[in-house]
Short mmCIF file of C-alpha atoms in Angstrom, two decimals:
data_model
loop_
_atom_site.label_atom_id
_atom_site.label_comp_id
_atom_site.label_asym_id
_atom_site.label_seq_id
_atom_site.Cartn_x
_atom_site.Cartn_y
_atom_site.Cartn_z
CA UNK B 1 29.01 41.55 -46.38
CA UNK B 2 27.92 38.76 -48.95
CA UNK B 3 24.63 38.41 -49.49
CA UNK B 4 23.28 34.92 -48.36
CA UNK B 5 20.11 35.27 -49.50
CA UNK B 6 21.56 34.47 -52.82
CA UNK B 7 23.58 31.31 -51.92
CA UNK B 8 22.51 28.19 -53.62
CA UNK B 9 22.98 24.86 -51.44
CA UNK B 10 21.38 22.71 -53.46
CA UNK B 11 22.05 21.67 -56.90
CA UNK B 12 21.49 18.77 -59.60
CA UNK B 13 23.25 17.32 -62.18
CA UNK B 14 22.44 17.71 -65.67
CA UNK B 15 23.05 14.24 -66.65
CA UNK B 16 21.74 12.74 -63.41
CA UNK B 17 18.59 15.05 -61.99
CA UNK B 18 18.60 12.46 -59.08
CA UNK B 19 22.03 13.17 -57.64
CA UNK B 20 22.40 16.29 -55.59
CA UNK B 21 25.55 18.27 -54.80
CA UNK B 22 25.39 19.72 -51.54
CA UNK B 23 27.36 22.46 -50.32
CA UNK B 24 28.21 25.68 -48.27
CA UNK B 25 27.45 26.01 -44.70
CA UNK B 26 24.46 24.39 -43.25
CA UNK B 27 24.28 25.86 -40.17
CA UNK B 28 21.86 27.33 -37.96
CA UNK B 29 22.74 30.98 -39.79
CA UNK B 30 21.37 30.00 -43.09
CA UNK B 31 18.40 27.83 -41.91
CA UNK B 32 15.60 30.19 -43.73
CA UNK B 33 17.53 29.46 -46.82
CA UNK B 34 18.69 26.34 -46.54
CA UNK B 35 14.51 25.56 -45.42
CA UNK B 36 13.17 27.35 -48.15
CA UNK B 37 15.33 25.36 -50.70
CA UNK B 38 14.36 22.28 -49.38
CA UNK B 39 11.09 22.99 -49.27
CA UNK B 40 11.17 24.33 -53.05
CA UNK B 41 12.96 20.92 -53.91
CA UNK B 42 10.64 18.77 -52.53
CA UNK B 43 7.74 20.25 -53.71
CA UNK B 44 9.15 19.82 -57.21
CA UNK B 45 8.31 15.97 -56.94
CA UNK B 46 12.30 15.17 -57.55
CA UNK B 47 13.48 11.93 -56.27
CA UNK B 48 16.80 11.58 -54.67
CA UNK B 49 18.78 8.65 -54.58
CA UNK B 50 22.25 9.98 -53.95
CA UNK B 51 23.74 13.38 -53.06
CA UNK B 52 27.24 14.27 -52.98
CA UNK B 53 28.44 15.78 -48.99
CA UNK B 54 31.85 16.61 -49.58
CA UNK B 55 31.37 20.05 -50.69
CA UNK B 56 29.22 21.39 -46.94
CA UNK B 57 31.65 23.68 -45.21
CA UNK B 58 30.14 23.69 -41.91
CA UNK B 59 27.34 21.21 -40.28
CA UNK B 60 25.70 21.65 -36.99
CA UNK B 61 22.57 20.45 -35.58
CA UNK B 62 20.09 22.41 -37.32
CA UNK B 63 21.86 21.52 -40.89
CA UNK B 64 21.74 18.45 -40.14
CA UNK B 65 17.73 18.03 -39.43
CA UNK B 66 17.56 19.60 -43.14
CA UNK B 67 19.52 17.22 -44.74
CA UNK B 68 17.63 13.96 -42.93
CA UNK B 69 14.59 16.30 -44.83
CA UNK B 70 16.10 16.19 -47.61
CA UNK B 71 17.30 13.09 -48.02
CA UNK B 72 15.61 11.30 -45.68
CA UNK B 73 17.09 9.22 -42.71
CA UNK B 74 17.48 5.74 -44.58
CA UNK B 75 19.73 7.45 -47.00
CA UNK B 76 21.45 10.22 -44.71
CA UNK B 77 22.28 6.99 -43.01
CA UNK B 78 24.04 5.02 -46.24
CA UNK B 79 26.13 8.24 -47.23
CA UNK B 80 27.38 8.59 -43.84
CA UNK B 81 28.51 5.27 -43.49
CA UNK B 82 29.93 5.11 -47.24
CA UNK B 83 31.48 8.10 -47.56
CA UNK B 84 34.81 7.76 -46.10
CA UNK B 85 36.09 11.41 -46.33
CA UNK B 86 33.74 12.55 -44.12
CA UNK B 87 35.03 13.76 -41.14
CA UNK B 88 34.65 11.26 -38.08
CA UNK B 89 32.58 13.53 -36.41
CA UNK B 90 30.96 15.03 -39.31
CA UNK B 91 29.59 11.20 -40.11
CA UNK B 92 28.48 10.60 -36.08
CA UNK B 93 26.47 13.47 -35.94
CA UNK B 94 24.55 12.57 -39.25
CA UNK B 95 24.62 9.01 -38.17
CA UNK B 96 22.57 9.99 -34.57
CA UNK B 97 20.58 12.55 -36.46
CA UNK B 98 19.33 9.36 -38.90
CA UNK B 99 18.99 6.93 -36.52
CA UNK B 100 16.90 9.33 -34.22
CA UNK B 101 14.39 10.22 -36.99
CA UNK B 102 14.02 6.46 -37.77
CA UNK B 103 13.05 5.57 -34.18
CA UNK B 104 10.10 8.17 -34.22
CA UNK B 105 9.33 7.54 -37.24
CA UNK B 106 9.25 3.66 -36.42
CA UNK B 107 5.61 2.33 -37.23
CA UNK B 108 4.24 0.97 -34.05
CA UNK B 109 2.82 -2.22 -33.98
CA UNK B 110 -1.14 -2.18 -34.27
CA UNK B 111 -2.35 -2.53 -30.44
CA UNK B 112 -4.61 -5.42 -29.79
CA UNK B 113 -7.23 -5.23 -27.14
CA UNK B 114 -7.26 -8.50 -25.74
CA UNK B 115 -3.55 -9.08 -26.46
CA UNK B 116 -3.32 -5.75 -23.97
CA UNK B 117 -5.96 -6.72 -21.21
CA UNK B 118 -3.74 -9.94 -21.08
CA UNK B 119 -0.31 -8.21 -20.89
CA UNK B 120 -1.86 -6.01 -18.25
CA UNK B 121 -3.56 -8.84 -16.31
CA UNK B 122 -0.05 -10.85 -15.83
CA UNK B 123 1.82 -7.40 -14.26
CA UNK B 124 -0.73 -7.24 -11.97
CA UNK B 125 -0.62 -11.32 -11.10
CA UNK B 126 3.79 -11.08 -10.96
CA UNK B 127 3.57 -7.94 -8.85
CA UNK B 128 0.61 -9.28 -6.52
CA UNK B 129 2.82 -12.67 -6.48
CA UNK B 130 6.13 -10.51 -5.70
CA UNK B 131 3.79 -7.99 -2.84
CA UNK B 132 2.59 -11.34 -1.25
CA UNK B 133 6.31 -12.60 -1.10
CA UNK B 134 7.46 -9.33 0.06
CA UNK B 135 4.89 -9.58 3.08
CA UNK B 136 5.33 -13.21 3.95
CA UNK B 137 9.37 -12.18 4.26
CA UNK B 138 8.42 -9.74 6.27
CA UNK B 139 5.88 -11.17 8.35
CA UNK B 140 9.00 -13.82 9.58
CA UNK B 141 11.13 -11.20 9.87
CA UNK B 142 9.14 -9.46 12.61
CA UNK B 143 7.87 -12.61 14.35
CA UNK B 144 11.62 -13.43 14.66
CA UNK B 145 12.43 -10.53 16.27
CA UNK B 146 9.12 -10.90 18.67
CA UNK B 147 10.61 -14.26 19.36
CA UNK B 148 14.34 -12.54 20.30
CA UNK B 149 12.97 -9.93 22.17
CA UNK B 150 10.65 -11.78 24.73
CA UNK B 151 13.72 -14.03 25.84
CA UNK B 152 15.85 -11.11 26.16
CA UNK B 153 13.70 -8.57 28.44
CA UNK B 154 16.42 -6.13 28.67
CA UNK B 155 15.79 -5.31 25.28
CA UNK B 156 12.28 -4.36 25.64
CA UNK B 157 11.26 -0.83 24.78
CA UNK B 158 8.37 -0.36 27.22
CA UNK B 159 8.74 3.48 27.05
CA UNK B 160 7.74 3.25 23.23
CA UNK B 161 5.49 0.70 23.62
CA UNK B 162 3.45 2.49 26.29
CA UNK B 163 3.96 5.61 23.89
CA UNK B 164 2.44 4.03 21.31
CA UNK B 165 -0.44 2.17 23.06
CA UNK B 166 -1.31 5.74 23.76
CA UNK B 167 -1.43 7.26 20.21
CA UNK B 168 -3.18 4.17 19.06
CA UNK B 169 -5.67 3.22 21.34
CA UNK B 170 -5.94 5.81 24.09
CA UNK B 171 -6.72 8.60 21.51
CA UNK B 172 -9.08 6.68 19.69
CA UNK B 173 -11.10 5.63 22.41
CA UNK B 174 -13.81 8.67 21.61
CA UNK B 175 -14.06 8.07 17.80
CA UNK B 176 -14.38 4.59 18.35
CA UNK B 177 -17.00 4.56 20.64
CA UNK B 178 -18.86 7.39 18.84
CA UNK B 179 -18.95 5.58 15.53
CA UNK B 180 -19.43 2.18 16.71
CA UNK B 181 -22.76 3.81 18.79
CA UNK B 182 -23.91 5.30 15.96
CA UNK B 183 -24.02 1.64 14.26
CA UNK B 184 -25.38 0.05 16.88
CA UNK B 185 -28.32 2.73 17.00
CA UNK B 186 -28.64 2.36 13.32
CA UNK B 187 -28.90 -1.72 13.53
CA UNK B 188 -31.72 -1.30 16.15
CA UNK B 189 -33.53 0.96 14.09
CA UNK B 190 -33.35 -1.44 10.83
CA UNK B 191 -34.15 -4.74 12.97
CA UNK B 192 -36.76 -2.87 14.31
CA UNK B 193 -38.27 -1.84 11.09
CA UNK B 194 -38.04 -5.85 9.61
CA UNK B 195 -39.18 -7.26 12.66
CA UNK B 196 -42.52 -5.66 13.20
CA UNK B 197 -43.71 -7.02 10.52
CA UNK B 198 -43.51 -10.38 12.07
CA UNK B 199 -44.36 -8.75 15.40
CA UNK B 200 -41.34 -9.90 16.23
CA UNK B 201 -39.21 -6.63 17.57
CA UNK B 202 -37.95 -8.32 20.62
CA UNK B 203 -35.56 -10.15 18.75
CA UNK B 204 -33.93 -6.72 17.86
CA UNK B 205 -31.79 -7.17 21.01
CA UNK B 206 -30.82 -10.57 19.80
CA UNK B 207 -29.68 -8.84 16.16
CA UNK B 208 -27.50 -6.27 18.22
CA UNK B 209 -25.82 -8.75 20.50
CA UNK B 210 -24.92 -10.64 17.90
CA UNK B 211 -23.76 -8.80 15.65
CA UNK B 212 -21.56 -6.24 17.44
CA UNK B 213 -20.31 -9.23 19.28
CA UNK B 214 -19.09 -11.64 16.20
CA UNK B 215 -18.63 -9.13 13.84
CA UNK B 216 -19.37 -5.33 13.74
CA UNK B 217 -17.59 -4.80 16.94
CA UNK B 218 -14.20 -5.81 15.87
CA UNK B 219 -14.46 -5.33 11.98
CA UNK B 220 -15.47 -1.08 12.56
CA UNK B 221 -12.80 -0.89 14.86
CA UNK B 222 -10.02 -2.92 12.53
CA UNK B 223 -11.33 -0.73 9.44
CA UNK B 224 -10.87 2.73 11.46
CA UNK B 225 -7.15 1.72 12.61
CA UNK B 226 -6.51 0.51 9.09
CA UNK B 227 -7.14 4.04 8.12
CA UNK B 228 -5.96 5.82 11.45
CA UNK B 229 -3.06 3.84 13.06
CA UNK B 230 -1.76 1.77 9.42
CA UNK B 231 -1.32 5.18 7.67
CA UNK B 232 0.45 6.97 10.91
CA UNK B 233 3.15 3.78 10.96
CA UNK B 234 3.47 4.49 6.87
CA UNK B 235 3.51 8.15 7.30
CA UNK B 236 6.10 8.21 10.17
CA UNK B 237 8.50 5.14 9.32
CA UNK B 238 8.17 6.55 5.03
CA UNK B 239 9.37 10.24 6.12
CA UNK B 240 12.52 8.72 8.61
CA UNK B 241 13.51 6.65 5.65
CA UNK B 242 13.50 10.10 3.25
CA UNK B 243 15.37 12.12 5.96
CA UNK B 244 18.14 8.83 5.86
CA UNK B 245 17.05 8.76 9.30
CA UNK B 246 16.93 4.41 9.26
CA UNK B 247 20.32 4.82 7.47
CA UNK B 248 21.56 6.41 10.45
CA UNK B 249 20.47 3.92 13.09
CA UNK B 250 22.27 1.46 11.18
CA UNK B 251 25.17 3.56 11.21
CA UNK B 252 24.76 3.45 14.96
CA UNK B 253 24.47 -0.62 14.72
CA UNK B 254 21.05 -0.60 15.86
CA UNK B 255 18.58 -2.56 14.23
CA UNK B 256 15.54 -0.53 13.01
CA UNK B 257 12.67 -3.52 13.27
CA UNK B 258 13.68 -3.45 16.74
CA UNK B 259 13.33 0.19 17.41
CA UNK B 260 10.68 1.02 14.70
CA UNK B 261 8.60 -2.02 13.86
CA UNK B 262 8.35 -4.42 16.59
CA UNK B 263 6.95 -1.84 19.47
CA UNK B 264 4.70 -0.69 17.04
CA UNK B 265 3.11 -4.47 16.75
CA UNK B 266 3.73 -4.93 20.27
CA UNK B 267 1.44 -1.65 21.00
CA UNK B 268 -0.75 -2.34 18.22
CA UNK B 269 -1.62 -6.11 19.58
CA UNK B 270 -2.37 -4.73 22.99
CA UNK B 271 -4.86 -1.65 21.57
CA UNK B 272 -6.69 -3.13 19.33
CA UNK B 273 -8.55 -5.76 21.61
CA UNK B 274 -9.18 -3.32 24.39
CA UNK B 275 -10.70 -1.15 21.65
CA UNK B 276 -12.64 -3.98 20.26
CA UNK B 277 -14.27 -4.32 23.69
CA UNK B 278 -15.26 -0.77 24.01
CA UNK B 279 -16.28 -0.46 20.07
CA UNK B 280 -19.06 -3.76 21.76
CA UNK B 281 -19.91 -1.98 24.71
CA UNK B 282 -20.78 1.11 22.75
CA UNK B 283 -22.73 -0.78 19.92
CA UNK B 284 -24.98 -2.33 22.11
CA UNK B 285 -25.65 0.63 23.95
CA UNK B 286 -26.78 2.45 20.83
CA UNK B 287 -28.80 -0.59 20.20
CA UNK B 288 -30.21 -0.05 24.27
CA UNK B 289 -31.13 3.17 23.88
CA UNK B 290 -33.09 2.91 20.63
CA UNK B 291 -34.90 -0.23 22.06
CA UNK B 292 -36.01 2.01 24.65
CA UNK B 293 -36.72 4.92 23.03
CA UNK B 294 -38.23 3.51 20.56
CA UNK B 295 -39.55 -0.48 20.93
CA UNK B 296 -40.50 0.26 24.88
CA UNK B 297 -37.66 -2.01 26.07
CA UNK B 298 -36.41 -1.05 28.93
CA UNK B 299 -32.37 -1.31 29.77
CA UNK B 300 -32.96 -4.14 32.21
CA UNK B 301 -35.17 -5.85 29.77
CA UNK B 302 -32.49 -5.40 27.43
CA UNK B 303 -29.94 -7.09 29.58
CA UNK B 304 -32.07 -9.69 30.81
CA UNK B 305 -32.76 -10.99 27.01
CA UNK B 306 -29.01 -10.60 26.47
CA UNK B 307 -28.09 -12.82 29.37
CA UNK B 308 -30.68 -15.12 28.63
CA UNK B 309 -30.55 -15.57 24.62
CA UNK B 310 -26.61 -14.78 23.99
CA UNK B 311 -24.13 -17.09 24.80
CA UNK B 312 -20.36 -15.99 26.20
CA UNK B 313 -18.68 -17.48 23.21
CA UNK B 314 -19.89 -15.42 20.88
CA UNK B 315 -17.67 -12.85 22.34
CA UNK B 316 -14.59 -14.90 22.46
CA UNK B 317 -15.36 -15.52 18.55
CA UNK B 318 -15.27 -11.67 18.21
CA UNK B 319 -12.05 -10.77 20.41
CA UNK B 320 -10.42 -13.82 18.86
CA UNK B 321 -10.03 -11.46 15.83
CA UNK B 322 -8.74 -8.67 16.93
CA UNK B 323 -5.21 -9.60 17.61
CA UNK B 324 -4.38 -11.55 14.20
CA UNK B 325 -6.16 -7.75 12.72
CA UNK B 326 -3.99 -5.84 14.81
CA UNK B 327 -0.64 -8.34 13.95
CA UNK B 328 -1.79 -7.65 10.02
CA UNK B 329 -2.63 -3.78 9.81
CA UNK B 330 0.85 -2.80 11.76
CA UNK B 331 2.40 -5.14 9.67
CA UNK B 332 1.53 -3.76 6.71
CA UNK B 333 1.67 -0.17 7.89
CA UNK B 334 5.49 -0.58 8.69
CA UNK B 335 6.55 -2.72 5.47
CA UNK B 336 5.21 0.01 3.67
CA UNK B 337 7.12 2.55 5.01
CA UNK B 338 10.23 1.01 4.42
CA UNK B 339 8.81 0.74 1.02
CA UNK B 340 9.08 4.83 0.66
CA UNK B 341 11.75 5.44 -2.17
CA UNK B 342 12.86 8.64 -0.36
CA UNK B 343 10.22 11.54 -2.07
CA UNK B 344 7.59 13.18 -0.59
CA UNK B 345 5.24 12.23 -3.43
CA UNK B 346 6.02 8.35 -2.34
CA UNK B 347 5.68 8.72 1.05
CA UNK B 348 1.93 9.46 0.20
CA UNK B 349 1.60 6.80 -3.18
CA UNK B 350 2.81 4.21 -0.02
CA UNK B 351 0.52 5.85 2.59
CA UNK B 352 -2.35 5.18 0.46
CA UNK B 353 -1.53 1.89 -0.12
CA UNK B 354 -1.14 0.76 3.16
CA UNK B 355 -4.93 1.75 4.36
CA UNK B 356 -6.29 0.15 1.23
CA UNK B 357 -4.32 -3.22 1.85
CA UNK B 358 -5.20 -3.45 5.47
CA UNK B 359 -8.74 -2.35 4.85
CA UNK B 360 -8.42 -5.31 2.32
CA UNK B 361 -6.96 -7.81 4.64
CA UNK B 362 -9.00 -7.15 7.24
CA UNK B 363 -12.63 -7.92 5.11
CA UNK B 364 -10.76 -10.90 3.57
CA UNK B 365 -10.10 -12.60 6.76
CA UNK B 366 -13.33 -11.57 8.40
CA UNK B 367 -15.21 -13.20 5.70
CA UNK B 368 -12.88 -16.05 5.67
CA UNK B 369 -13.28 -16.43 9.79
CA UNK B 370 -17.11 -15.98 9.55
CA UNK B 371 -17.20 -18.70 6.48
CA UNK B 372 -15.06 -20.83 8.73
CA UNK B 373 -17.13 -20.30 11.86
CA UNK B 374 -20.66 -21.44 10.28
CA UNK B 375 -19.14 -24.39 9.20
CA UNK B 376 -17.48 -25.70 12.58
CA UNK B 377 -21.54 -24.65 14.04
CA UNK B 378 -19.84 -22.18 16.67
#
């Protein structure tokens, strides 16, 4: 067996030091050689400005990286193209091997800060602008099938309705009412604390009342389905459209907003009001019990003041809320399921999404109503 060890690849020209003849086989075989030559020859300082291929038996891959070393891509590139009796695939693998080293080794254009916040600030602003068009679509999609359905009343699905008014409001009649007691108790202790300083804690039934009845009342309860009920539609309608399960009821000719988004609203319209109610009842009795625990003010004191200082509308203001919430969380619970691409890992990216845009939605037009309240004196 010849000894390769000894095989030169590389030579110059006597008359011309900065031509190189190139030959045997550069493959992956010889690459210590061929490596250790073209290390030797370009730690000699010799500048190459044209090299003669002809003479390489065979080329592969690795042969190939070690010539675009050797010669560098820019020039690797020229002989390629020049050299016509190169083989035609001889001359495209050196041409991808050239062009591949001069994309990495393509400077990159100095990054600008501000030139970057910029860029990033107009993808957020085109893909808020295309989210908000992708809701309003939707939005009219669903309140033209509401409109369909309720003059057609043999295509109401009361069974799913009624099964979802019990997933969505039924079980979360406990939490609600535990967390929206807790408030309340925690409002009466605060007023409490301000108003003694005035001697002036009678009023704490006032700051109760009023505030679990405009506000806290509806907003705790809107926030917890945001995160309870907007996250279930996601979860559920995200992981049917990754089993190809919406595919299949349109195979069947049904139409899913029908069957998967409309009872959903329907059930989610009806729950969230009654829930409202009990998250108020609950609020001011933890606000009741502190006052008479603590501020000697006994439960038929408490209801007296209540009917006497706290007019009916400011309920209606509250409950007037809860059904545009409701409309807006199962809303953007379903659109965001039929957002899922089809992966696990989007079914959750989408899941997320949907509580933090509801939660969102729901402050937004809560401050909005509350803004627009003060100024019409109601």
């Amino acid at each position: 067996m010849p000894d390769v060890s000894a095989n030169r690849f590389i030579s110059t020209s006597p008359d011309d030091p900065a031509h190189l003849t190139l030959e045997g086989d550069w493959v992956l075989e010889h690459y210590a050689q061929l490596r250790q030559q073209v290390r030797d020859l370009t730690r000699s300082g010799a500048a190459c400005r044209s090299a003669d291929l002809r003479r390489i038996g065979r080329l592969d891959t690795a042969g190939g990286q070690l010539l675009a070393d050797l010669l560098g891509p820019e020039l690797l590139r020229q002989l390629a193209d020049s050299d016509r009796d190169l083989p035609e695939e001889r001359r495209v693998l050196l041409t991808r091997i050239a062009d591949s080293l001069q994309e990495e080794s393509a400077p990159q254009p100095p990054q600008n800060a501000v030139l970057e916040l910029l860029d990033n600030l107009g993808r957020y602003v085109v893909e808020l602008y295309q989210h908000i068009v992708i809701l309003l679509a939707f939005i009219g999609m669903t309140l033209a099938g509401l409109a369909s359905s309720l003059l057609r009343p043999g295509t109401w699905r009361v069974t799913s309705i009624v099964a979802q008014i019990e997933q969505i409001a039924l079980n979360a009649v406990a939490i609600v009412a535990l967390l929206t007691f807790m408030v309340g108790a925690v409002i009466a202790f605060l007023g409490a604390t301000v108003l003694a300083d005035f001697g002036a804690t009678i009023y704490t039934v006032d700051l109760v009342a009023f505030s679990f009845l405009r506000e806290f009342a509806v907003l705790l309860t809107a926030i917890l389905m945001a995160g309870r009920t907007a996250s279930a539609f996601t979860a559920q309608i995200g992981s049917m459209k990754a089993n190809e399960e919406i595919d299949a009821i349109r195979t069947l000719g049904l139409n899913p907003l029908h069957i998967l988004v409309i009872p959903r609203v329907i059930a989610m319209i009806i729950s969230l009001p009654v829930l409202t109610f009990i998250g108020m009842l609950s609020g001011m009795l933890g606000g009741a019990v502190v006052c008479s625990l603590a501020l000697d003010i006994s439960p038929t004191m408490f209801l007296h003041i209540l009917e006497q200082n706290v007019a009916v509308r400011h309920f209606y203001l509250g409950m007037a809320k809860a059904p545009l919430f409701a409309f807006l969380i199962a809303i953007i619970g379903c659109m965001e399921g039929f957002k899922v691409s089809g992966s696990a890992e989007s079914v959750g990216e989408h899941t997320t999404s949907a509580v933090v845009q509801s939660i969102f939605v729901v402050i937004l037009l809560d401050a909005l109503a509350a803004l627009f309240f003060m100024e019409m004196d109601w």
